[in-house]
Tab-separated table of N, CA and C in Angstrom:
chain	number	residue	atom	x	y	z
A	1	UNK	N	-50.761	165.042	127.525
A	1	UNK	CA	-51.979	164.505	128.104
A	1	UNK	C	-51.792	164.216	129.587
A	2	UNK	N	-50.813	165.053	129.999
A	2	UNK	CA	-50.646	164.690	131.308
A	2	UNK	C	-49.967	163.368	131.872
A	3	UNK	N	-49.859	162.671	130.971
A	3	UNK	CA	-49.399	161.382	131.315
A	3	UNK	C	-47.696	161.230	131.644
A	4	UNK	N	-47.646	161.328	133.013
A	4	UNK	CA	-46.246	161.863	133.436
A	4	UNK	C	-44.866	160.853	133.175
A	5	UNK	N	-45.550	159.597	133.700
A	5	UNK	CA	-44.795	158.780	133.727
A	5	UNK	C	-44.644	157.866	132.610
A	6	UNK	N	-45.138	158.000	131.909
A	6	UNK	CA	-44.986	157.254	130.186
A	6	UNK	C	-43.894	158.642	129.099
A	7	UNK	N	-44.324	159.774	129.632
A	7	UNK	CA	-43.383	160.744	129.185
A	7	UNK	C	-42.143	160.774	129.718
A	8	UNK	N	-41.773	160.391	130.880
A	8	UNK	CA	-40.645	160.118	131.718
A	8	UNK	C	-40.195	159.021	130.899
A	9	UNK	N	-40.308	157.590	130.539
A	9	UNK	CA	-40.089	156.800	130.134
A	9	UNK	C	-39.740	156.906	128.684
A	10	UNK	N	-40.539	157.445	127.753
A	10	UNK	CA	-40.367	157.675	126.451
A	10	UNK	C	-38.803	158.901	126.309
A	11	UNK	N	-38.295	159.782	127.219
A	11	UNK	CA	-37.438	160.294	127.492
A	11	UNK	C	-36.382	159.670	127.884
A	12	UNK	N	-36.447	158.575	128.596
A	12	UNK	CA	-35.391	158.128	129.102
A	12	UNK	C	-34.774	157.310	127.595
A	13	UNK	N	-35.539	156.961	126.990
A	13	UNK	CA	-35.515	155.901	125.836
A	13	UNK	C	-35.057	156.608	125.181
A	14	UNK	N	-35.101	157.879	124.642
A	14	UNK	CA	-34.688	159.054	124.291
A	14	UNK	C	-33.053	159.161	123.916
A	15	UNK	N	-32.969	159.669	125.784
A	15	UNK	CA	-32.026	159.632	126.198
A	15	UNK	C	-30.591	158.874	125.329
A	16	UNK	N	-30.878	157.506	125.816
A	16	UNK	CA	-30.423	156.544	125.185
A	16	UNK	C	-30.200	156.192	124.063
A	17	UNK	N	-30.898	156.545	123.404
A	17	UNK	CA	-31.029	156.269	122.044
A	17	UNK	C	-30.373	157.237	120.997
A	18	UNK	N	-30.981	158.454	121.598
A	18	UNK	CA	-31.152	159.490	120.563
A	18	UNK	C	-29.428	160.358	120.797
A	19	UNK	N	-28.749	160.859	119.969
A	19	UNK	CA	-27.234	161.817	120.155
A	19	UNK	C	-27.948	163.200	121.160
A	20	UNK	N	-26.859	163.652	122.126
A	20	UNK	CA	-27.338	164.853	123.016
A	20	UNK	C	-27.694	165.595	121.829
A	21	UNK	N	-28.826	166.880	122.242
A	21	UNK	CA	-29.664	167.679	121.803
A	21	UNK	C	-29.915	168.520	122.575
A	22	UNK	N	-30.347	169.822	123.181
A	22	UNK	CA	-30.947	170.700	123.642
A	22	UNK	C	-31.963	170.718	123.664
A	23	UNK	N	-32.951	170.328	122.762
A	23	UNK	CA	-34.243	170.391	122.629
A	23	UNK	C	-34.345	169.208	123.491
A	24	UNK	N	-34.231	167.837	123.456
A	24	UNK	CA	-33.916	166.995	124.734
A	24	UNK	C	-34.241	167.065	126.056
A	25	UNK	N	-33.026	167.968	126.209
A	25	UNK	CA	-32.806	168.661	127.533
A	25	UNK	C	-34.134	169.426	128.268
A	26	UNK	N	-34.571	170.067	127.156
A	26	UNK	CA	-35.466	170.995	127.525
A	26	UNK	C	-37.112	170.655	127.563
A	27	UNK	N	-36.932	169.290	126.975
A	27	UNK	CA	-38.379	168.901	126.839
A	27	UNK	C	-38.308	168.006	128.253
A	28	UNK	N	-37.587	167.321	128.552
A	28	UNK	CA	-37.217	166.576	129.626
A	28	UNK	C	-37.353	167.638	130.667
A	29	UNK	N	-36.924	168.533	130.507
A	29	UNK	CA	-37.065	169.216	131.929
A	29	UNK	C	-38.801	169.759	131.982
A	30	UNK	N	-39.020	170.065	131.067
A	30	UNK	CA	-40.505	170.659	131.193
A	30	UNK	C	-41.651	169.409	131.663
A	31	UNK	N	-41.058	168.167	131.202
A	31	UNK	CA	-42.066	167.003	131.802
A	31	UNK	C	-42.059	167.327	133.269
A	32	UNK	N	-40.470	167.197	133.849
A	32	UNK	CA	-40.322	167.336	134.773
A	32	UNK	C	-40.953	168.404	135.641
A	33	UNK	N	-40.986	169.480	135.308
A	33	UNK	CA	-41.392	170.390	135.750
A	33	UNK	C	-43.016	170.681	136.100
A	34	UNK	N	-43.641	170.092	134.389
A	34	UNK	CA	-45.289	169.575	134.468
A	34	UNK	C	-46.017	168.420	135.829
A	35	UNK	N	-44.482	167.672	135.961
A	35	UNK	CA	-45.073	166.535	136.613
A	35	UNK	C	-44.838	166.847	138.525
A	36	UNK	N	-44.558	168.388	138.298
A	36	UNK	CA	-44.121	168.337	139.486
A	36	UNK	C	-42.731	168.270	140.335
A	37	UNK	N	-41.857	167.796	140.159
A	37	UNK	CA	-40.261	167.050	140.318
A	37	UNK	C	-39.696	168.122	139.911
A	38	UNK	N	-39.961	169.372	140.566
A	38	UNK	CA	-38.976	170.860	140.844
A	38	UNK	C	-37.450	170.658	140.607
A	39	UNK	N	-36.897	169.779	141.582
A	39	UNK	CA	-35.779	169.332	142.192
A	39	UNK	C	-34.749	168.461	140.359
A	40	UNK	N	-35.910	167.885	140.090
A	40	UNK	CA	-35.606	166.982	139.003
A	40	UNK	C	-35.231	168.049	137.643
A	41	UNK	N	-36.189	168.908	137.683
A	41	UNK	CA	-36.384	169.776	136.399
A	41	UNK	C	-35.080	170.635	136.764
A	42	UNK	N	-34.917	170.906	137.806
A	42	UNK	CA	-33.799	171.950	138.147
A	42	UNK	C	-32.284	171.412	137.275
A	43	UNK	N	-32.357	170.419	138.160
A	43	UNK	CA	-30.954	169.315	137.465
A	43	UNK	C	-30.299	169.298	136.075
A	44	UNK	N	-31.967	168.866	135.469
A	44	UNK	CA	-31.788	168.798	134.279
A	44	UNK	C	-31.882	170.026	133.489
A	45	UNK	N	-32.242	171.069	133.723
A	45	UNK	CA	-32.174	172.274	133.268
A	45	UNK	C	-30.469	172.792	133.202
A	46	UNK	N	-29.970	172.599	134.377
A	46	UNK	CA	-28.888	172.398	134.654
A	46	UNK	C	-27.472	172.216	133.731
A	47	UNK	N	-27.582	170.901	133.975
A	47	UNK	CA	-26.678	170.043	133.212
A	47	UNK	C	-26.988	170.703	131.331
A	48	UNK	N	-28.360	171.137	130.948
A	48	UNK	CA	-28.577	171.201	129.804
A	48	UNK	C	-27.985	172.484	129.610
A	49	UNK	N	-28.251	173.649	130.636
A	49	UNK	CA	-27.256	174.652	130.161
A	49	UNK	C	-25.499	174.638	130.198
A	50	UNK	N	-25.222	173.964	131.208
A	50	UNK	CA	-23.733	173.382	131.141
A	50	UNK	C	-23.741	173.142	129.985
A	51	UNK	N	-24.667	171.999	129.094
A	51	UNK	CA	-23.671	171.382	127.934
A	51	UNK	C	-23.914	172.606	126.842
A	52	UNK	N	-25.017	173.398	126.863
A	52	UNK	CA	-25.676	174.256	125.938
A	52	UNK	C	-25.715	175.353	126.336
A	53	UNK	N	-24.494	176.423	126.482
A	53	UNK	CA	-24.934	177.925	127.505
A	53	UNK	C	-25.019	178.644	126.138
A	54	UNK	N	-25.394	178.227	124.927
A	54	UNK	CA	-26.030	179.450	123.879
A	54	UNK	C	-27.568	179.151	123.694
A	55	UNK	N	-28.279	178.149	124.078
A	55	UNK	CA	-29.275	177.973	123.745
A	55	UNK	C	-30.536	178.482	124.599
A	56	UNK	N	-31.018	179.643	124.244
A	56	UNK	CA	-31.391	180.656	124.898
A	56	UNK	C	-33.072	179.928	125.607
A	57	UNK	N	-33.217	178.638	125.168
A	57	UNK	CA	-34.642	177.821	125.867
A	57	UNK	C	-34.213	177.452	126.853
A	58	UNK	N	-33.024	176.928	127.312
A	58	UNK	CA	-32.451	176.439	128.433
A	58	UNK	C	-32.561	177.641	129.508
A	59	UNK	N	-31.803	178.744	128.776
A	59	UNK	CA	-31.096	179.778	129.543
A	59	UNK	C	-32.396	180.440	130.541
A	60	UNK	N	-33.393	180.261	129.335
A	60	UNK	CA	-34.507	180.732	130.050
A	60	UNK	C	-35.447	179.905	131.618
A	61	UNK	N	-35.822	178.358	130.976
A	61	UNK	CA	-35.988	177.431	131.408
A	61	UNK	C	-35.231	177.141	132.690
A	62	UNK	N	-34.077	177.333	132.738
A	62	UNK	CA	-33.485	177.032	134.291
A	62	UNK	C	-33.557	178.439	134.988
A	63	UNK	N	-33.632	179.727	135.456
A	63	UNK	CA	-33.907	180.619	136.243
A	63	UNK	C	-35.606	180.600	136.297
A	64	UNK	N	-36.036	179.842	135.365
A	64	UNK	CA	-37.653	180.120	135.682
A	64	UNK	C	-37.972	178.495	136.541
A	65	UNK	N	-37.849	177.883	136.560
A	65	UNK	CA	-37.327	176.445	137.272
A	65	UNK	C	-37.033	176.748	138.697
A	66	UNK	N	-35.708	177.296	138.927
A	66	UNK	CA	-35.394	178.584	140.217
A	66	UNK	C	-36.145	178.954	141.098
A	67	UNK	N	-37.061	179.734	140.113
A	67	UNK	CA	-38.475	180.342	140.401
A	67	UNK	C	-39.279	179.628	141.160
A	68	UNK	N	-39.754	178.998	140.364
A	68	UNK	CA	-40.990	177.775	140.597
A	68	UNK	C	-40.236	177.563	142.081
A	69	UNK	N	-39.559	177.071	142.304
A	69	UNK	CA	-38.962	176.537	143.769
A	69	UNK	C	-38.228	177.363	144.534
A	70	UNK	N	-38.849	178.689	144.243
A	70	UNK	CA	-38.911	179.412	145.624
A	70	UNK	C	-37.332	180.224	145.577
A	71	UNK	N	-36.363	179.440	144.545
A	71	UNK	CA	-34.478	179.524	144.910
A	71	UNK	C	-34.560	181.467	143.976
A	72	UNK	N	-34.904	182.438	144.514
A	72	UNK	CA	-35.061	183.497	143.954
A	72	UNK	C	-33.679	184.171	143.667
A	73	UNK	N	-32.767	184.047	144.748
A	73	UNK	CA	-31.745	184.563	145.210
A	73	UNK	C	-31.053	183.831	143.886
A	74	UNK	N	-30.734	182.571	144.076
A	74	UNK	CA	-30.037	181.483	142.592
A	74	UNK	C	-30.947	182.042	141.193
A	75	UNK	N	-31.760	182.413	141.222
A	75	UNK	CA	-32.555	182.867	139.888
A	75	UNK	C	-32.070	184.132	140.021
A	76	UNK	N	-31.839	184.787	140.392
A	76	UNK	CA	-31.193	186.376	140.022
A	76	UNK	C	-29.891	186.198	139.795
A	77	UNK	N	-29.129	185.227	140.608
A	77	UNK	CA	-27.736	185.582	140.074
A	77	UNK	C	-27.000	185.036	139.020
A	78	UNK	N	-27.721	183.609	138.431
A	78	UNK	CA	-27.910	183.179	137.502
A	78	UNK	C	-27.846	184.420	136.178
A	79	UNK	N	-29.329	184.932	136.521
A	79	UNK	CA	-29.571	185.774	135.275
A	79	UNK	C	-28.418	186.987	135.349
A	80	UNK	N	-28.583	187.573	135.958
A	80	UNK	CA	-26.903	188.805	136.042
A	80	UNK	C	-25.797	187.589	135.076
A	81	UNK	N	-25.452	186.520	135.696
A	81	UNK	CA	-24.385	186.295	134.723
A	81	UNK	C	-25.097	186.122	133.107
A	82	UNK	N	-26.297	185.539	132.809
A	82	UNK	CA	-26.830	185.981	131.679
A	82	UNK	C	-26.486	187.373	131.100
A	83	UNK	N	-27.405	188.306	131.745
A	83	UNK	CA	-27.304	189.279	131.264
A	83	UNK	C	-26.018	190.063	130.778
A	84	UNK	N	-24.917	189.552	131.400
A	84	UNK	CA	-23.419	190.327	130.865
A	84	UNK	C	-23.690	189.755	129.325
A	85	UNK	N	-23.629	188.407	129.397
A	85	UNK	CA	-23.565	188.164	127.956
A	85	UNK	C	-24.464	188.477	127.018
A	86	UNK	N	-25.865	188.464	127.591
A	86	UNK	CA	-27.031	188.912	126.881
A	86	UNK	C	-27.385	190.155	126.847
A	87	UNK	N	-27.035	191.283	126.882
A	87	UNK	CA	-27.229	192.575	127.895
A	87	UNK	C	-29.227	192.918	127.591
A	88	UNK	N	-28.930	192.770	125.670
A	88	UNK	CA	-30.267	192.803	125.699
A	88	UNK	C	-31.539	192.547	125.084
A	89	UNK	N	-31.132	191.760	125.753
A	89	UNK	CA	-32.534	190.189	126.064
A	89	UNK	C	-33.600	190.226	126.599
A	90	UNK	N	-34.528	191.020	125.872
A	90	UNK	CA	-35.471	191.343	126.662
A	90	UNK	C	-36.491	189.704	127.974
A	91	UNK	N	-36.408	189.020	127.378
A	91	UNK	CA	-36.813	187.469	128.371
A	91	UNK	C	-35.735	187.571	129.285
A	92	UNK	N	-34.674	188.103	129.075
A	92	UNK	CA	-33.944	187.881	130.201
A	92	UNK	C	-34.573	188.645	131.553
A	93	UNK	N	-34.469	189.886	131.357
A	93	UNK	CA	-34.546	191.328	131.673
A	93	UNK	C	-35.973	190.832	132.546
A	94	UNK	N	-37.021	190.434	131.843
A	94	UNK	CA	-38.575	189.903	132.378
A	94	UNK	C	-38.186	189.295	133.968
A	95	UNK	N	-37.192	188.080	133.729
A	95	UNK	CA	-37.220	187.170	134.518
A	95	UNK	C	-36.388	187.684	135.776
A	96	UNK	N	-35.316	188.654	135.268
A	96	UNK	CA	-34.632	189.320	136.530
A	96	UNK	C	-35.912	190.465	137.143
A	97	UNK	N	-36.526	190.770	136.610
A	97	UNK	CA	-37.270	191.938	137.199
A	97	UNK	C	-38.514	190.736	137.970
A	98	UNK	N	-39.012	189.362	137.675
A	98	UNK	CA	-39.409	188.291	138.733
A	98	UNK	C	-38.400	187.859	139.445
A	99	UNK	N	-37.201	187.638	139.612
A	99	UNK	CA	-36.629	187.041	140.350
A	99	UNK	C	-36.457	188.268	141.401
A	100	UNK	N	-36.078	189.489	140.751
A	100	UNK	CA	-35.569	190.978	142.307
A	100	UNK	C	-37.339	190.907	143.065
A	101	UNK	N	-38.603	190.865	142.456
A	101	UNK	CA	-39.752	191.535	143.001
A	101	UNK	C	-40.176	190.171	143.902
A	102	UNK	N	-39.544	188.672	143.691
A	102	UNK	CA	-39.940	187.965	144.480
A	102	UNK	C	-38.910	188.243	146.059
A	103	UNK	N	-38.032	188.847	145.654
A	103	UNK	CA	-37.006	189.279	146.932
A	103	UNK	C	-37.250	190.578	147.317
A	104	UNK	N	-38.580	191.138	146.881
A	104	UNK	CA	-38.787	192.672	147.187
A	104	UNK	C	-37.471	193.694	147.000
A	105	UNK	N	-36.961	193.396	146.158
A	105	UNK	CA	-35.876	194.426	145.774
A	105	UNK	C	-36.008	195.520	144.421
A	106	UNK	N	-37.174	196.034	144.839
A	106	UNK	CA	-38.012	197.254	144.001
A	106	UNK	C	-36.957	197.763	142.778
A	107	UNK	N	-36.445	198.364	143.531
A	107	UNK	CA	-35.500	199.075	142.349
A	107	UNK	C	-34.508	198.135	141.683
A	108	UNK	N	-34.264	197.088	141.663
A	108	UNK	CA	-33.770	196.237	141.064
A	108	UNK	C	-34.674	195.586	139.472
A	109	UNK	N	-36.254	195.488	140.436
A	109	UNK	CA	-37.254	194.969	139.736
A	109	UNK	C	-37.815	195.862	138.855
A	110	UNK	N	-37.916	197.416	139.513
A	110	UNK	CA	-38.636	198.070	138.501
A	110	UNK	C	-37.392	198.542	136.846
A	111	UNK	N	-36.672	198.195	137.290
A	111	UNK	CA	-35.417	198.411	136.147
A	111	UNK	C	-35.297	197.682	135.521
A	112	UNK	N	-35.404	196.068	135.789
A	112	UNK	CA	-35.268	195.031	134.756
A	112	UNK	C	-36.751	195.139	134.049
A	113	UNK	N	-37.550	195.950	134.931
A	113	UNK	CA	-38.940	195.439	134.074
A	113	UNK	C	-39.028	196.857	132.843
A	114	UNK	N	-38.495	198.009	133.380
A	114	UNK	CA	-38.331	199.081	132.126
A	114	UNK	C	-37.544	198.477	131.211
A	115	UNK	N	-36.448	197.765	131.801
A	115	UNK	CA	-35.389	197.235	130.435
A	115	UNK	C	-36.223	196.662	129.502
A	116	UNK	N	-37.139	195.248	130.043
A	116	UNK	CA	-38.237	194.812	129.136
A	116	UNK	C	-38.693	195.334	128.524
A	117	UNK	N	-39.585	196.526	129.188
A	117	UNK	CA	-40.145	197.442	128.127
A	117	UNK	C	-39.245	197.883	127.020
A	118	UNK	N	-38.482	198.425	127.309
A	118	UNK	CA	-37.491	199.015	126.239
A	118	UNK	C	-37.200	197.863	125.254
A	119	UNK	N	-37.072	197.289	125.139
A	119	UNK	CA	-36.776	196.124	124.654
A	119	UNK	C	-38.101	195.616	123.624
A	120	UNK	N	-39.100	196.061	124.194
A	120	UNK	CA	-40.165	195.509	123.430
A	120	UNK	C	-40.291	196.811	122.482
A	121	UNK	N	-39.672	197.767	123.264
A	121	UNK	CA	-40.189	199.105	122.099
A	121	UNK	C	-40.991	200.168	122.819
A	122	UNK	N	-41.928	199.984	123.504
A	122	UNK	CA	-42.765	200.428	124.852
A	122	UNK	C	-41.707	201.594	125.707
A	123	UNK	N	-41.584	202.601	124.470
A	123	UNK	CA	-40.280	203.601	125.592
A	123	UNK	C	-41.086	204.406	126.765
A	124	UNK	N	-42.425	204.770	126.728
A	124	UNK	CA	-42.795	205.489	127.651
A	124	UNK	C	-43.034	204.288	128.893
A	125	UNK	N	-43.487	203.016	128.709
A	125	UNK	CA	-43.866	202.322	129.748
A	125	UNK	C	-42.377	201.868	130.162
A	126	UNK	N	-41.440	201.902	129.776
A	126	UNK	CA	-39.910	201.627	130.081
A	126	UNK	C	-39.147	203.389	131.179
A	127	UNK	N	-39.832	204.564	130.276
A	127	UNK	CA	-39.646	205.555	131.018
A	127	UNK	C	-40.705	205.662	132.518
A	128	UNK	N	-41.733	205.113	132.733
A	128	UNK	CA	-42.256	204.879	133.808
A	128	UNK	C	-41.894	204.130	134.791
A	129	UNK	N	-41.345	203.090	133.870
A	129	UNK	CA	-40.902	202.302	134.889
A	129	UNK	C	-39.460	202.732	135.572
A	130	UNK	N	-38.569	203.105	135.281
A	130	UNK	CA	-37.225	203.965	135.613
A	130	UNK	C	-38.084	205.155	136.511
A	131	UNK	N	-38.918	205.746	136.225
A	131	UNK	CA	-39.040	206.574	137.167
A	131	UNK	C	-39.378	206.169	138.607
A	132	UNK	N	-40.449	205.035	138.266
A	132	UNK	CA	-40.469	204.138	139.657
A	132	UNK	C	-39.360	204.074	140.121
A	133	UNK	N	-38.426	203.655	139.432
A	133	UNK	CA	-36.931	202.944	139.959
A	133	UNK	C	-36.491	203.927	140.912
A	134	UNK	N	-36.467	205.336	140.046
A	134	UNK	CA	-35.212	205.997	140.604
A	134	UNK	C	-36.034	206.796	141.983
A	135	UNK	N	-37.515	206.533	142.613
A	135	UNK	CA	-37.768	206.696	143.612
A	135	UNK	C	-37.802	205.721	144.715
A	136	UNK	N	-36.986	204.616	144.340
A	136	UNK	CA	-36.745	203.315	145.461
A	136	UNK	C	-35.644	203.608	146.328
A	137	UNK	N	-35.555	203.579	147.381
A	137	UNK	CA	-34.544	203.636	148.251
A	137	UNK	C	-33.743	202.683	148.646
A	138	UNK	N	-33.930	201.231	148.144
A	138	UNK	CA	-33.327	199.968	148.298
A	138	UNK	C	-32.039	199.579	147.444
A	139	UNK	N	-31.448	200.288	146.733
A	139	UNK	CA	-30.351	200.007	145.963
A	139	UNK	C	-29.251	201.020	146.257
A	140	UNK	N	-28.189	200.801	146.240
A	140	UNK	CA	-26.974	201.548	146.273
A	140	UNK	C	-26.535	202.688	145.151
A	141	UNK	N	-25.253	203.544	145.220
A	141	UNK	CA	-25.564	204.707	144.305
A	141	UNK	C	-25.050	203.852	143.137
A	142	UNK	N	-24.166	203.179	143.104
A	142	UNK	CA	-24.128	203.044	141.888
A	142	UNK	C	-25.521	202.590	140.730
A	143	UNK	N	-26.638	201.766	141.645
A	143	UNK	CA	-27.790	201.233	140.908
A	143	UNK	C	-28.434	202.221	140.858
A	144	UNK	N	-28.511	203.781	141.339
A	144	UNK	CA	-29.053	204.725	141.031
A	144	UNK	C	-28.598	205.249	140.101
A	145	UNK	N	-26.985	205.336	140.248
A	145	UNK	CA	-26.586	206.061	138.872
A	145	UNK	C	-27.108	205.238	137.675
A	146	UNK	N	-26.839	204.333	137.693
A	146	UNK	CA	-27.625	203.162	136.438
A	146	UNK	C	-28.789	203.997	135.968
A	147	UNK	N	-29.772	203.892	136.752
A	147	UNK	CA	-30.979	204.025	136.670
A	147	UNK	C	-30.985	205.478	135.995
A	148	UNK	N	-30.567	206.708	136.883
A	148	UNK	CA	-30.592	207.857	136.102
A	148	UNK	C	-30.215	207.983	135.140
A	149	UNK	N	-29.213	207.272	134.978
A	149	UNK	CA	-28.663	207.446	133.275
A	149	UNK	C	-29.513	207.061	132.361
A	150	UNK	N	-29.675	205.891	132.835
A	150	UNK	CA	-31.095	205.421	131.471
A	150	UNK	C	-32.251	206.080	131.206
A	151	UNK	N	-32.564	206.441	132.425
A	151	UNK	CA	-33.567	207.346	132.310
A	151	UNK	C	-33.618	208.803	131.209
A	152	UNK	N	-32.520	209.415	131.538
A	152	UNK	CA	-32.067	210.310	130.543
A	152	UNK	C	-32.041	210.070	129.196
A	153	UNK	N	-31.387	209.092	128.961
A	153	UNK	CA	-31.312	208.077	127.838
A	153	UNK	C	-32.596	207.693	127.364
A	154	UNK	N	-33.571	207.055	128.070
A	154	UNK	CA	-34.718	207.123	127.224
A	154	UNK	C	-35.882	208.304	126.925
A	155	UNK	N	-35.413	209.140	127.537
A	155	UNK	CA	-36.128	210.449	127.496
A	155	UNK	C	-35.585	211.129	126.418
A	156	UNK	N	-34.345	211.086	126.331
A	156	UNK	CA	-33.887	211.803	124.796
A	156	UNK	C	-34.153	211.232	123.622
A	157	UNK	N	-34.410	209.685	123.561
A	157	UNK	CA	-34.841	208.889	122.207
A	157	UNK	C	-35.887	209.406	122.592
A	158	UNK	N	-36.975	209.192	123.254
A	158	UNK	CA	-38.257	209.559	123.153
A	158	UNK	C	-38.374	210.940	122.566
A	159	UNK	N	-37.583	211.879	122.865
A	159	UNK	CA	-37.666	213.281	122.398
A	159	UNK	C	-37.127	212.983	121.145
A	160	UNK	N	-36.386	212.491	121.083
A	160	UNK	CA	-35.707	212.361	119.237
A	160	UNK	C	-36.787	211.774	118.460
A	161	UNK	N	-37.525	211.081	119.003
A	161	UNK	CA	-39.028	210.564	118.047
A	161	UNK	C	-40.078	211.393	117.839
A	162	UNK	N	-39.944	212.044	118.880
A	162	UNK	CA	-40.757	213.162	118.531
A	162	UNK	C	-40.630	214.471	117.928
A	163	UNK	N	-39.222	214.129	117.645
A	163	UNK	CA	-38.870	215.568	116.713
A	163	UNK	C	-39.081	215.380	115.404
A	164	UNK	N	-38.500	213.959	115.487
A	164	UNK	CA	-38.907	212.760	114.170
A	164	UNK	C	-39.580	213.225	113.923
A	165	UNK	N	-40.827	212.378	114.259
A	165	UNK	CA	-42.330	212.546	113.746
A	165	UNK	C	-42.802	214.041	113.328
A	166	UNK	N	-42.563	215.107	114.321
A	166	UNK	CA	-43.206	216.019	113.865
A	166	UNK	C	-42.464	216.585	112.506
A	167	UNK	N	-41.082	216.555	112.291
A	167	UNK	CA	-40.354	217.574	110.931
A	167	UNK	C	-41.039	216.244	109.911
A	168	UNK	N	-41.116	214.781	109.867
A	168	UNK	CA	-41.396	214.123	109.315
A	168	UNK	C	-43.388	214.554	108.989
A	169	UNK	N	-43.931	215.216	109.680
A	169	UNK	CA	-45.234	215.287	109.340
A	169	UNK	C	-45.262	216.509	108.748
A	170	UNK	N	-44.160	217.878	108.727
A	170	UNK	CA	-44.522	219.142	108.389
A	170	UNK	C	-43.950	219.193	107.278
C-alpha cells in the first residue's frame, strides 16, 4: 500500500526477530527499492547475495537494482560472473542483454537477447537475433567467433526440426 516507512519498520522487526532467510533479504530490498533508497536496496541486495549466491531472486534482484541506478557497467559484470555458473539462465541472459544495450554495446546485447530467446524456445527469434549480432562491429573476434558459432548451431537445430517435423508428418 505504499506505505514505506511502516514496511521499513515491520522489516527491521523482522530482522531481529526472525533467523536469516533470503526471502527476507529480498523483500527488504524490494521495499527499498519501491520506496526509492536505490543506494539502500543495492546494499541489501548485496549482502543477501553474499549470504545466498544460489538463490536465484537475489541473483536477479541485485543486477536489476544496478540497473535502476544507472551502475550498468557493475550490472554486466556482475551477471558474466553469473552466467559462468548459470550459463543457461535464460533471466540471466535478459538482464545482460539490458545491462550491454544500456552501454550501447550492440553485439554484446543482441546475443544475450538471442540467448533469451533460445532459452525460451523462440529459435528463429534467437536466430535473428545472432544475425543482428554478427553484423555489429563493436566486439572483438573472439565475441564474433561466439556469435558465429551459435549461429550455426541454431540453424542446424532449426533444420533438425524441420526434418523432424516433416519425416514425422509423411
Amino acid at each position: 500500500q505504499q506505505n514505506y516507512s511502516r514496511a521499513k519498520r515491520e522489516l527491521a522487526t523482522l530482522d531481529k526477530m526472525a533467523p536469516e532467510h533470503p526471502m527476507i533479504d529480498a523483500m527488504a530490498g524490494h521495499v527499498l527499492l519501491d520506496s526509492g533508497d536505490l543506494q539502500g536496496a543495492i546494499k541489501r541486495f548485496e549482502a543477501g547475495v553474499a549470504r545466498y549466491p544460489n538463490k536465484m531472486q537475489l541473483v536477479y534482484d541485485y543486477p536489476e537494482s544496478l540497473l535502476q541506478a544507472g551502475r550498468d557497467i557493475d550490472a554486466a559484470q556482475f551477471i558474466e560472473k553469473q552466467l559462468a555458473r548459470f550459463p543457461g539462465d535464460g533471466p540471466l541472459q535478459l538482464l545482460a542483454a539490458r545491462a550491454y544495450a544500456a552501454q550501447n554495446k550492440q553485439m554484446l546485447a543482441h546475443r544475450h537477447q538471442g540467448e533469451y530467446y533460445a532459452w525460451q524456445g523462440n529459435l528463429k527469434g534467437a536466430i535473428e537475433q545472432f544475425e543482428i549480432t554478427s553484423k555489429q562491429n563493436d566486439g572483438d573476434f573472439y565475441q564474433a567467433s561466439v556469435v558465429d558459432t551459435r549461429l550455426k548451431a541454431l540453424k542446424r537445430e532449426v533444420a533438425d526440426q524441420d526434418k523432424s517435423a516433416f519425416s514425422n508428418s509423411g
